[in-house]
C-alpha atoms as a printed R data frame, in Angstrom:
    type eleno elety resid chain resno       x       y       z
1   ATOM     1    CA   UNK     A     1  26.509 144.044  -9.791
2   ATOM     2    CA   UNK     A     2  25.295 141.693 -12.180
3   ATOM     3    CA   UNK     A     3  27.247 138.479 -12.490
4   ATOM     4    CA   UNK     A     4  28.036 136.892 -15.589
5   ATOM     5    CA   UNK     A     5  26.835 133.447 -16.521
6   ATOM     6    CA   UNK     A     6  29.483 130.840 -17.027
7   ATOM     7    CA   UNK     A     7  30.204 129.688 -20.536
8   ATOM     8    CA   UNK     A     8  30.417 126.143 -20.690
9   ATOM     9    CA   UNK     A     9  32.607 124.029 -23.472
10  ATOM    10    CA   UNK     A    10  29.888 122.134 -25.306
11  ATOM    11    CA   UNK     A    11  32.488 119.701 -26.429
12  ATOM    12    CA   UNK     A    12  32.502 118.222 -23.004
13  ATOM    13    CA   UNK     A    13  28.876 117.317 -23.179
14  ATOM    14    CA   UNK     A    14  29.675 115.117 -26.180
15  ATOM    15    CA   UNK     A    15  32.370 113.336 -23.989
16  ATOM    16    CA   UNK     A    16  30.040 113.176 -21.145
17  ATOM    17    CA   UNK     A    17  27.319 111.440 -23.279
18  ATOM    18    CA   UNK     A    18  29.844 109.126 -24.814
19  ATOM    19    CA   UNK     A    19  30.931 107.772 -21.342
20  ATOM    20    CA   UNK     A    20  27.153 107.559 -20.259
21  ATOM    21    CA   UNK     A    21  26.323 105.460 -23.212
22  ATOM    22    CA   UNK     A    22  29.223 103.196 -23.116
23  ATOM    23    CA   UNK     A    23  29.649 102.850 -19.306
24  ATOM    24    CA   UNK     A    24  33.499 103.273 -19.731
25  ATOM    25    CA   UNK     A    25  36.084 105.729 -20.349
26  ATOM    26    CA   UNK     A    26  38.180 103.322 -22.398
27  ATOM    27    CA   UNK     A    27  35.314 102.529 -24.820
28  ATOM    28    CA   UNK     A    28  34.294 106.167 -24.982
29  ATOM    29    CA   UNK     A    29  37.983 107.092 -25.948
30  ATOM    30    CA   UNK     A    30  38.103 104.463 -28.732
31  ATOM    31    CA   UNK     A    31  34.669 105.862 -30.031
32  ATOM    32    CA   UNK     A    32  35.647 109.405 -29.909
33  ATOM    33    CA   UNK     A    33  39.176 108.681 -31.101
34  ATOM    34    CA   UNK     A    34  40.853 110.467 -28.170
35  ATOM    35    CA   UNK     A    35  43.105 109.337 -25.283
36  ATOM    36    CA   UNK     A    36  41.270 107.881 -22.014
37  ATOM    37    CA   UNK     A    37  43.174 110.603 -20.004
38  ATOM    38    CA   UNK     A    38  41.987 113.565 -22.026
39  ATOM    39    CA   UNK     A    39  38.464 112.332 -21.501
40  ATOM    40    CA   UNK     A    40  38.834 111.977 -17.670
41  ATOM    41    CA   UNK     A    41  40.108 115.626 -17.597
42  ATOM    42    CA   UNK     A    42  37.233 116.720 -19.406
43  ATOM    43    CA   UNK     A    43  34.577 115.219 -17.281
44  ATOM    44    CA   UNK     A    44  36.516 116.627 -14.258
45  ATOM    45    CA   UNK     A    45  36.284 119.877 -15.434
46  ATOM    46    CA   UNK     A    46  32.854 119.616 -16.314
47  ATOM    47    CA   UNK     A    47  31.961 118.336 -12.911
48  ATOM    48    CA   UNK     A    48  33.908 121.386 -11.465
49  ATOM    49    CA   UNK     A    49  31.971 123.685 -13.477
50  ATOM    50    CA   UNK     A    50  28.870 122.373 -12.606
51  ATOM    51    CA   UNK     A    51  29.518 121.646  -8.944
52  ATOM    52    CA   UNK     A    52  28.172 118.357  -9.104
53  ATOM    53    CA   UNK     A    53  29.466 114.754  -9.490
54  ATOM    54    CA   UNK     A    54  28.175 113.136 -12.905
55  ATOM    55    CA   UNK     A    55  29.793 109.711 -12.413
56  ATOM    56    CA   UNK     A    56  30.595 107.067  -9.980
57  ATOM    57    CA   UNK     A    57  33.819 105.421 -10.611
58  ATOM    58    CA   UNK     A    58  34.844 102.081  -9.300
59  ATOM    59    CA   UNK     A    59  37.731  99.948 -10.612
60  ATOM    60    CA   UNK     A    60  35.149  97.728 -12.638
61  ATOM    61    CA   UNK     A    61  32.699 100.184 -13.971
62  ATOM    62    CA   UNK     A    62  31.542 103.842 -14.312
63  ATOM    63    CA   UNK     A    63  27.814 104.594 -13.536
64  ATOM    64    CA   UNK     A    64  25.764 107.727 -13.644
65  ATOM    65    CA   UNK     A    65  25.012 109.459 -10.375
66  ATOM    66    CA   UNK     A    66  21.438 110.924 -10.097
67  ATOM    67    CA   UNK     A    67  22.717 114.276 -11.356
68  ATOM    68    CA   UNK     A    68  24.533 112.532 -14.150
69  ATOM    69    CA   UNK     A    69  21.444 110.660 -15.123
70  ATOM    70    CA   UNK     A    70  19.380 114.003 -15.186
71  ATOM    71    CA   UNK     A    71  21.774 115.832 -17.525
72  ATOM    72    CA   UNK     A    72  22.234 112.878 -19.796
73  ATOM    73    CA   UNK     A    73  18.256 112.738 -20.322
74  ATOM    74    CA   UNK     A    74  18.296 116.520 -21.021
75  ATOM    75    CA   UNK     A    75  21.390 116.522 -23.291
76  ATOM    76    CA   UNK     A    76  21.170 113.441 -25.151
77  ATOM    77    CA   UNK     A    77  18.320 114.340 -27.520
78  ATOM    78    CA   UNK     A    78  19.922 117.626 -28.228
79  ATOM    79    CA   UNK     A    79  23.155 115.928 -29.238
80  ATOM    80    CA   UNK     A    80  21.330 113.501 -31.480
81  ATOM    81    CA   UNK     A    81  19.810 116.638 -33.181
82  ATOM    82    CA   UNK     A    82  23.068 118.191 -33.354
83  ATOM    83    CA   UNK     A    83  24.649 115.004 -34.932
84  ATOM    84    CA   UNK     A    84  21.632 114.632 -37.375
85  ATOM    85    CA   UNK     A    85  22.095 118.185 -38.350
86  ATOM    86    CA   UNK     A    86  25.615 117.599 -39.098
87  ATOM    87    CA   UNK     A    87  25.006 114.412 -41.079
88  ATOM    88    CA   UNK     A    88  22.348 116.115 -43.377
89  ATOM    89    CA   UNK     A    89  24.929 118.856 -44.232
90  ATOM    90    CA   UNK     A    90  27.586 116.340 -44.932
91  ATOM    91    CA   UNK     A    91  26.156 115.397 -48.539
92  ATOM    92    CA   UNK     A    92  29.615 114.493 -49.781
93  ATOM    93    CA   UNK     A    93  29.998 111.635 -47.261
94  ATOM    94    CA   UNK     A    94  28.660 108.645 -49.074
95  ATOM    95    CA   UNK     A    95  29.816 105.773 -46.862
96  ATOM    96    CA   UNK     A    96  27.921 104.741 -43.726
97  ATOM    97    CA   UNK     A    97  30.000 104.687 -40.784
98  ATOM    98    CA   UNK     A    98  29.764 104.662 -36.872
99  ATOM    99    CA   UNK     A    99  27.932 102.523 -34.502
100 ATOM   100    CA   UNK     A   100  24.483 100.841 -35.266
101 ATOM   101    CA   UNK     A   101  22.710  99.324 -32.517
102 ATOM   102    CA   UNK     A   102  19.896  96.849 -33.283
103 ATOM   103    CA   UNK     A   103  17.500  94.307 -31.708
104 ATOM   104    CA   UNK     A   104  16.509  91.034 -32.997
105 ATOM   105    CA   UNK     A   105  15.213  87.750 -31.883
106 ATOM   106    CA   UNK     A   106  18.342  85.274 -31.107
107 ATOM   107    CA   UNK     A   107  16.740  82.611 -33.380
108 ATOM   108    CA   UNK     A   108  16.456  85.173 -36.538
109 ATOM   109    CA   UNK     A   109  19.748  86.563 -35.777
110 ATOM   110    CA   UNK     A   110  21.498  83.039 -35.642
111 ATOM   111    CA   UNK     A   111  19.606  81.501 -38.652
112 ATOM   112    CA   UNK     A   112  19.211  84.503 -41.091
113 ATOM   113    CA   UNK     A   113  20.642  87.899 -40.142
114 ATOM   114    CA   UNK     A   114  24.180  86.877 -38.877
115 ATOM   115    CA   UNK     A   115  25.598  86.414 -42.642
116 ATOM   116    CA   UNK     A   116  24.008  89.474 -43.671
117 ATOM   117    CA   UNK     A   117  25.649  91.599 -40.650
118 ATOM   118    CA   UNK     A   118  29.002  90.047 -41.688
119 ATOM   119    CA   UNK     A   119  28.502  90.967 -45.435
120 ATOM   120    CA   UNK     A   120  27.244  94.529 -44.264
121 ATOM   121    CA   UNK     A   121  30.445  95.308 -42.258
122 ATOM   122    CA   UNK     A   122  32.583  94.023 -45.102
123 ATOM   123    CA   UNK     A   123  30.919  96.137 -47.511
124 ATOM   124    CA   UNK     A   124  31.086  99.269 -44.885
125 ATOM   125    CA   UNK     A   125  34.169  98.537 -42.993
126 ATOM   126    CA   UNK     A   126  33.927 101.699 -41.110
127 ATOM   127    CA   UNK     A   127  30.555 100.577 -39.464
128 ATOM   128    CA   UNK     A   128  30.365  98.926 -36.150
129 ATOM   129    CA   UNK     A   129  27.207  96.867 -35.124
130 ATOM   130    CA   UNK     A   130  25.920  95.978 -31.775
131 ATOM   131    CA   UNK     A   131  23.323  93.256 -31.751
132 ATOM   132    CA   UNK     A   132  20.936  93.063 -28.649
133 ATOM   133    CA   UNK     A   133  18.838  89.642 -28.932
134 ATOM   134    CA   UNK     A   134  15.592  89.698 -27.106
135 ATOM   135    CA   UNK     A   135  12.464  87.421 -27.462
136 ATOM   136    CA   UNK     A   136  10.175  90.264 -26.559
137 ATOM   137    CA   UNK     A   137  10.054  93.738 -27.925
138 ATOM   138    CA   UNK     A   138  12.456  96.261 -26.607
139 ATOM   139    CA   UNK     A   139  11.384  99.824 -26.346
140 ATOM   140    CA   UNK     A   140  13.813 101.275 -28.846
141 ATOM   141    CA   UNK     A   141  14.039 104.917 -27.489
142 ATOM   142    CA   UNK     A   142  14.534 103.792 -23.778
143 ATOM   143    CA   UNK     A   143  17.189 101.308 -24.828
144 ATOM   144    CA   UNK     A   144  18.888 103.663 -27.163
145 ATOM   145    CA   UNK     A   145  18.687 101.389 -30.089
146 ATOM   146    CA   UNK     A   146  18.592 102.753 -33.764
147 ATOM   147    CA   UNK     A   147  16.851  99.698 -35.227
148 ATOM   148    CA   UNK     A   148  14.909  96.611 -34.511
149 ATOM   149    CA   UNK     A   149  13.921  93.586 -36.809
150 ATOM   150    CA   UNK     A   150  10.525  92.393 -35.871
151 ATOM   151    CA   UNK     A   151   8.635  89.402 -37.048
152 ATOM   152    CA   UNK     A   152   4.972  88.602 -37.220
153 ATOM   153    CA   UNK     A   153   2.046  91.447 -37.286
154 ATOM   154    CA   UNK     A   154   3.086  94.750 -35.913
155 ATOM   155    CA   UNK     A   155   1.039  96.640 -33.349
156 ATOM   156    CA   UNK     A   156   0.086 100.184 -34.124
157 ATOM   157    CA   UNK     A   157   2.917 102.611 -32.603
158 ATOM   158    CA   UNK     A   158   4.686 105.747 -33.168
159 ATOM   159    CA   UNK     A   159   7.608 103.701 -34.802
160 ATOM   160    CA   UNK     A   160   8.169 103.562 -38.664
161 ATOM   161    CA   UNK     A   161   8.376 100.269 -40.112
162 ATOM   162    CA   UNK     A   162   9.728  99.096 -43.544
163 ATOM   163    CA   UNK     A   163   8.717  95.573 -44.804
164 ATOM   164    CA   UNK     A   164  11.540  93.256 -45.529
165 ATOM   165    CA   UNK     A   165   9.870  90.156 -46.527
166 ATOM   166    CA   UNK     A   166   7.860  87.361 -45.123
167 ATOM   167    CA   UNK     A   167   8.092  83.982 -43.786
168 ATOM   168    CA   UNK     A   168   5.738  80.576 -43.696
169 ATOM   169    CA   UNK     A   169   4.561  78.983 -40.541
170 ATOM   170    CA   UNK     A   170   5.016  75.206 -40.649
171 ATOM   171    CA   UNK     A   171   3.429  72.419 -38.563
172 ATOM   172    CA   UNK     A   172   6.199  70.135 -37.588
173 ATOM   173    CA   UNK     A   173   7.020  66.919 -35.225
174 ATOM   174    CA   UNK     A   174   9.680  64.688 -34.769
175 ATOM   175    CA   UNK     A   175   9.570  61.552 -36.922
176 ATOM   176    CA   UNK     A   176   9.430  59.485 -33.633
177 ATOM   177    CA   UNK     A   177   6.270  61.259 -32.193
178 ATOM   178    CA   UNK     A   178   4.652  60.709 -35.500
179 ATOM   179    CA   UNK     A   179   5.541  56.932 -35.459
180 ATOM   180    CA   UNK     A   180   4.105  56.644 -31.802
181 ATOM   181    CA   UNK     A   181   1.045  58.708 -32.156
182 ATOM   182    CA   UNK     A   182   0.295  58.998 -35.991
183 ATOM   183    CA   UNK     A   183   0.280  61.609 -38.486
184 ATOM   184    CA   UNK     A   184  -2.669  64.021 -38.580
185 ATOM   185    CA   UNK     A   185  -4.198  64.600 -41.978
186 ATOM   186    CA   UNK     A   186  -6.368  67.302 -41.396
187 ATOM   187    CA   UNK     A   187  -6.213  70.379 -38.933
188 ATOM   188    CA   UNK     A   188  -9.166  68.939 -36.825
189 ATOM   189    CA   UNK     A   189  -6.940  66.056 -36.132
190 ATOM   190    CA   UNK     A   190  -4.621  68.230 -34.270
191 ATOM   191    CA   UNK     A   191  -6.862  68.665 -31.314
192 ATOM   192    CA   UNK     A   192  -6.135  64.792 -30.352
193 ATOM   193    CA   UNK     A   193  -2.521  65.433 -30.568
194 ATOM   194    CA   UNK     A   194   0.024  66.673 -27.840
195 ATOM   195    CA   UNK     A   195   0.690  70.504 -28.659
196 ATOM   196    CA   UNK     A   196   3.590  72.493 -27.653
197 ATOM   197    CA   UNK     A   197   2.405  76.031 -27.107
198 ATOM   198    CA   UNK     A   198   4.568  79.208 -27.647
199 ATOM   199    CA   UNK     A   199   3.157  81.556 -24.855
200 ATOM   200    CA   UNK     A   200   4.671  84.599 -26.555
201 ATOM   201    CA   UNK     A   201   1.775  84.375 -29.141
202 ATOM   202    CA   UNK     A   202  -1.420  86.282 -28.573
203 ATOM   203    CA   UNK     A   203  -3.393  83.045 -29.371
204 ATOM   204    CA   UNK     A   204  -0.987  80.191 -28.871
205 ATOM   205    CA   UNK     A   205  -4.003  77.494 -29.031
206 ATOM   206    CA   UNK     A   206  -6.249  78.752 -31.872
207 ATOM   207    CA   UNK     A   207  -5.059  78.205 -35.455
208 ATOM   208    CA   UNK     A   208  -6.783  78.882 -38.891
209 ATOM   209    CA   UNK     A   209  -5.550  77.028 -41.972
210 ATOM   210    CA   UNK     A   210  -6.379  77.647 -45.601
211 ATOM   211    CA   UNK     A   211  -7.754  74.424 -47.372
212 ATOM   212    CA   UNK     A   212  -6.861  73.011 -50.543
213 ATOM   213    CA   UNK     A   213 -10.171  73.657 -51.564
214 ATOM   214    CA   UNK     A   214  -9.832  77.394 -50.861
215 ATOM   215    CA   UNK     A   215 -11.731  77.667 -47.586
216 ATOM   216    CA   UNK     A   216 -10.762  78.098 -44.035
217 ATOM   217    CA   UNK     A   217 -10.511  75.518 -41.334
218 ATOM   218    CA   UNK     A   218 -10.101  76.712 -37.654
219 ATOM   219    CA   UNK     A   219  -8.932  74.265 -34.902
220 ATOM   220    CA   UNK     A   220  -8.364  74.762 -31.207
221 ATOM   221    CA   UNK     A   221  -5.331  72.603 -29.774
222 ATOM   222    CA   UNK     A   222  -4.639  71.396 -26.246
223 ATOM   223    CA   UNK     A   223  -1.366  72.501 -24.726
224 ATOM   224    CA   UNK     A   224   0.578  69.547 -23.538
225 ATOM   225    CA   UNK     A   225   3.566  71.799 -22.911
226 ATOM   226    CA   UNK     A   226   4.095  75.463 -22.740
227 ATOM   227    CA   UNK     A   227   7.322  77.611 -23.434
228 ATOM   228    CA   UNK     A   228   8.254  81.047 -23.751
229 ATOM   229    CA   UNK     A   229  10.917  81.001 -26.499
230 ATOM   230    CA   UNK     A   230  10.949  79.710 -30.134
231 ATOM   231    CA   UNK     A   231  14.328  78.275 -29.622
232 ATOM   232    CA   UNK     A   232  12.810  76.341 -26.393
233 ATOM   233    CA   UNK     A   233  10.041  75.395 -28.500
234 ATOM   234    CA   UNK     A   234  12.148  74.117 -31.499
235 ATOM   235    CA   UNK     A   235  14.161  71.894 -28.896
236 ATOM   236    CA   UNK     A   236  10.888  70.448 -27.182
237 ATOM   237    CA   UNK     A   237   9.613  69.528 -30.696
238 ATOM   238    CA   UNK     A   238  12.752  68.010 -31.966
239 ATOM   239    CA   UNK     A   239  12.929  66.019 -28.712
240 ATOM   240    CA   UNK     A   240   9.641  64.110 -29.659
241 ATOM   241    CA   UNK     A   241   7.458  66.503 -27.282
242 ATOM   242    CA   UNK     A   242   4.639  66.948 -29.818
243 ATOM   243    CA   UNK     A   243   3.466  69.127 -32.575
244 ATOM   244    CA   UNK     A   244   3.704  72.745 -33.052
245 ATOM   245    CA   UNK     A   245   4.167  75.571 -35.629
246 ATOM   246    CA   UNK     A   246   7.725  76.950 -36.148
247 ATOM   247    CA   UNK     A   247   9.004  79.773 -38.636
248 ATOM   248    CA   UNK     A   248  10.275  77.976 -41.883
249 ATOM   249    CA   UNK     A   249  13.535  79.619 -41.688
250 ATOM   250    CA   UNK     A   250  14.236  77.894 -38.448
251 ATOM   251    CA   UNK     A   251  13.111  74.298 -39.429
252 ATOM   252    CA   UNK     A   252  13.615  73.951 -43.203
253 ATOM   253    CA   UNK     A   253  16.961  72.542 -42.627
254 ATOM   254    CA   UNK     A   254  15.925  70.145 -39.970
255 ATOM   255    CA   UNK     A   255  13.034  68.936 -42.365
256 ATOM   256    CA   UNK     A   256  15.462  68.582 -45.137
257 ATOM   257    CA   UNK     A   257  17.621  66.117 -43.239
258 ATOM   258    CA   UNK     A   258  14.750  64.392 -41.714
259 ATOM   259    CA   UNK     A   259  15.221  65.458 -38.053
260 ATOM   260    CA   UNK     A   260  11.573  67.029 -38.280
261 ATOM   261    CA   UNK     A   261   8.811  66.079 -40.388
262 ATOM   262    CA   UNK     A   262   6.441  68.855 -41.915
263 ATOM   263    CA   UNK     A   263   2.780  67.778 -41.599
264 ATOM   264    CA   UNK     A   264  -0.296  69.308 -43.075
265 ATOM   265    CA   UNK     A   265   1.709  70.425 -46.003
266 ATOM   266    CA   UNK     A   266  -1.470  71.117 -48.208
267 ATOM   267    CA   UNK     A   267  -3.061  73.407 -45.587
268 ATOM   268    CA   UNK     A   268  -1.472  76.898 -45.096
269 ATOM   269    CA   UNK     A   269  -1.139  79.059 -42.237
270 ATOM   270    CA   UNK     A   270  -1.096  82.841 -42.719
271 ATOM   271    CA   UNK     A   271   2.417  84.025 -43.756
272 ATOM   272    CA   UNK     A   272   4.053  86.275 -41.240
273 ATOM   273    CA   UNK     A   273   5.980  89.787 -41.908
274 ATOM   274    CA   UNK     A   274   9.652  90.656 -41.416
275 ATOM   275    CA   UNK     A   275   9.962  94.483 -40.734
276 ATOM   276    CA   UNK     A   276  12.801  97.019 -39.943
277 ATOM   277    CA   UNK     A   277  11.361  99.241 -37.237
278 ATOM   278    CA   UNK     A   278  13.001 102.573 -36.091
279 ATOM   279    CA   UNK     A   279  12.014 105.650 -34.195
280 ATOM   280    CA   UNK     A   280  10.078 108.060 -36.026
281 ATOM   281    CA   UNK     A   281  12.107 111.336 -36.827
282 ATOM   282    CA   UNK     A   282  12.495 113.811 -39.766
283 ATOM   283    CA   UNK     A   283  15.765 112.428 -40.705
284 ATOM   284    CA   UNK     A   284  16.832 108.692 -41.145
285 ATOM   285    CA   UNK     A   285  20.526 108.298 -40.436
286 ATOM   286    CA   UNK     A   286  22.498 107.007 -43.463
287 ATOM   287    CA   UNK     A   287  23.655 103.864 -41.327
288 ATOM   288    CA   UNK     A   288  20.202 102.919 -40.697
289 ATOM   289    CA   UNK     A   289  19.091 103.284 -44.342
290 ATOM   290    CA   UNK     A   290  21.940 101.407 -45.741
291 ATOM   291    CA   UNK     A   291  21.322  98.600 -43.352
292 ATOM   292    CA   UNK     A   292  17.716  98.174 -44.173
293 ATOM   293    CA   UNK     A   293  18.579  98.285 -47.848
294 ATOM   294    CA   UNK     A   294  21.136  95.701 -47.495
295 ATOM   295    CA   UNK     A   295  18.890  93.230 -45.426
296 ATOM   296    CA   UNK     A   296  15.812  93.643 -47.803
297 ATOM   297    CA   UNK     A   297  18.092  93.335 -50.908
298 ATOM   298    CA   UNK     A   298  19.481  90.090 -49.600
299 ATOM   299    CA   UNK     A   299  16.086  88.725 -48.660
300 ATOM   300    CA   UNK     A   300  14.518  89.513 -51.920
301 ATOM   301    CA   UNK     A   301  17.276  87.725 -53.744
302 ATOM   302    CA   UNK     A   302  16.572  84.509 -51.652
303 ATOM   303    CA   UNK     A   303  14.431  82.134 -54.077
């Protein structure tokens, strides 16, 4: 006798994905807008239907079992496609809403992006923002992030990128360091100074300046100190450790109040880009488009 396949309630998969993504029945209930007890019942029924345990529950957290992880990897992309399809059909909904997860460096988040995020959620009160700060590039797909704000020069990838603006690179030092060691007048003189190197860069000791006469002048500096974050670099330079290059948005205020001194102002380093980067796909969610437009418009408006 032929047995009939069990018909599963696909709504339970959405509940399962919400709990898996948030790691909490409470957070998932808040996201979905249903009681926590109702979600727990749905998960228990799904586990009973499948005959496997999907979560390990403790008093502190909820984590996926091996079977749960396999199910999430299989169903998450399908749920995303279903959500995208519904969003495309919902043409009358003009206001972005929901959770936007983005990654950005801590320094750019603190100095530039923070007020733009505030103005964005004030403009779109139904939006939620989850900011993941990281010095190194995060895999957007693996980390389930919607968007990244990246600085510098982008590598070729399968991601889509939208230019938002650019920033200058300034050679700076503490006034006390310059009093003790002198102020370089040309890029070549940097080789005789203490240099604080940022190891995140591909070539932290090799710099090429555009000269006032229109040519190029390359110099190789010697690293007296090395550091792997721009925040650490800023702290060391401010403390008088030596010279280095830092983004203008990080040090402009320190230069203005005299805490740092910009040197070689007549020589220019290449400007670096600021990009919004997101996974490639046929449909860009409205919340992602709205955030990119908001940040780009704000940066363009800055003189």
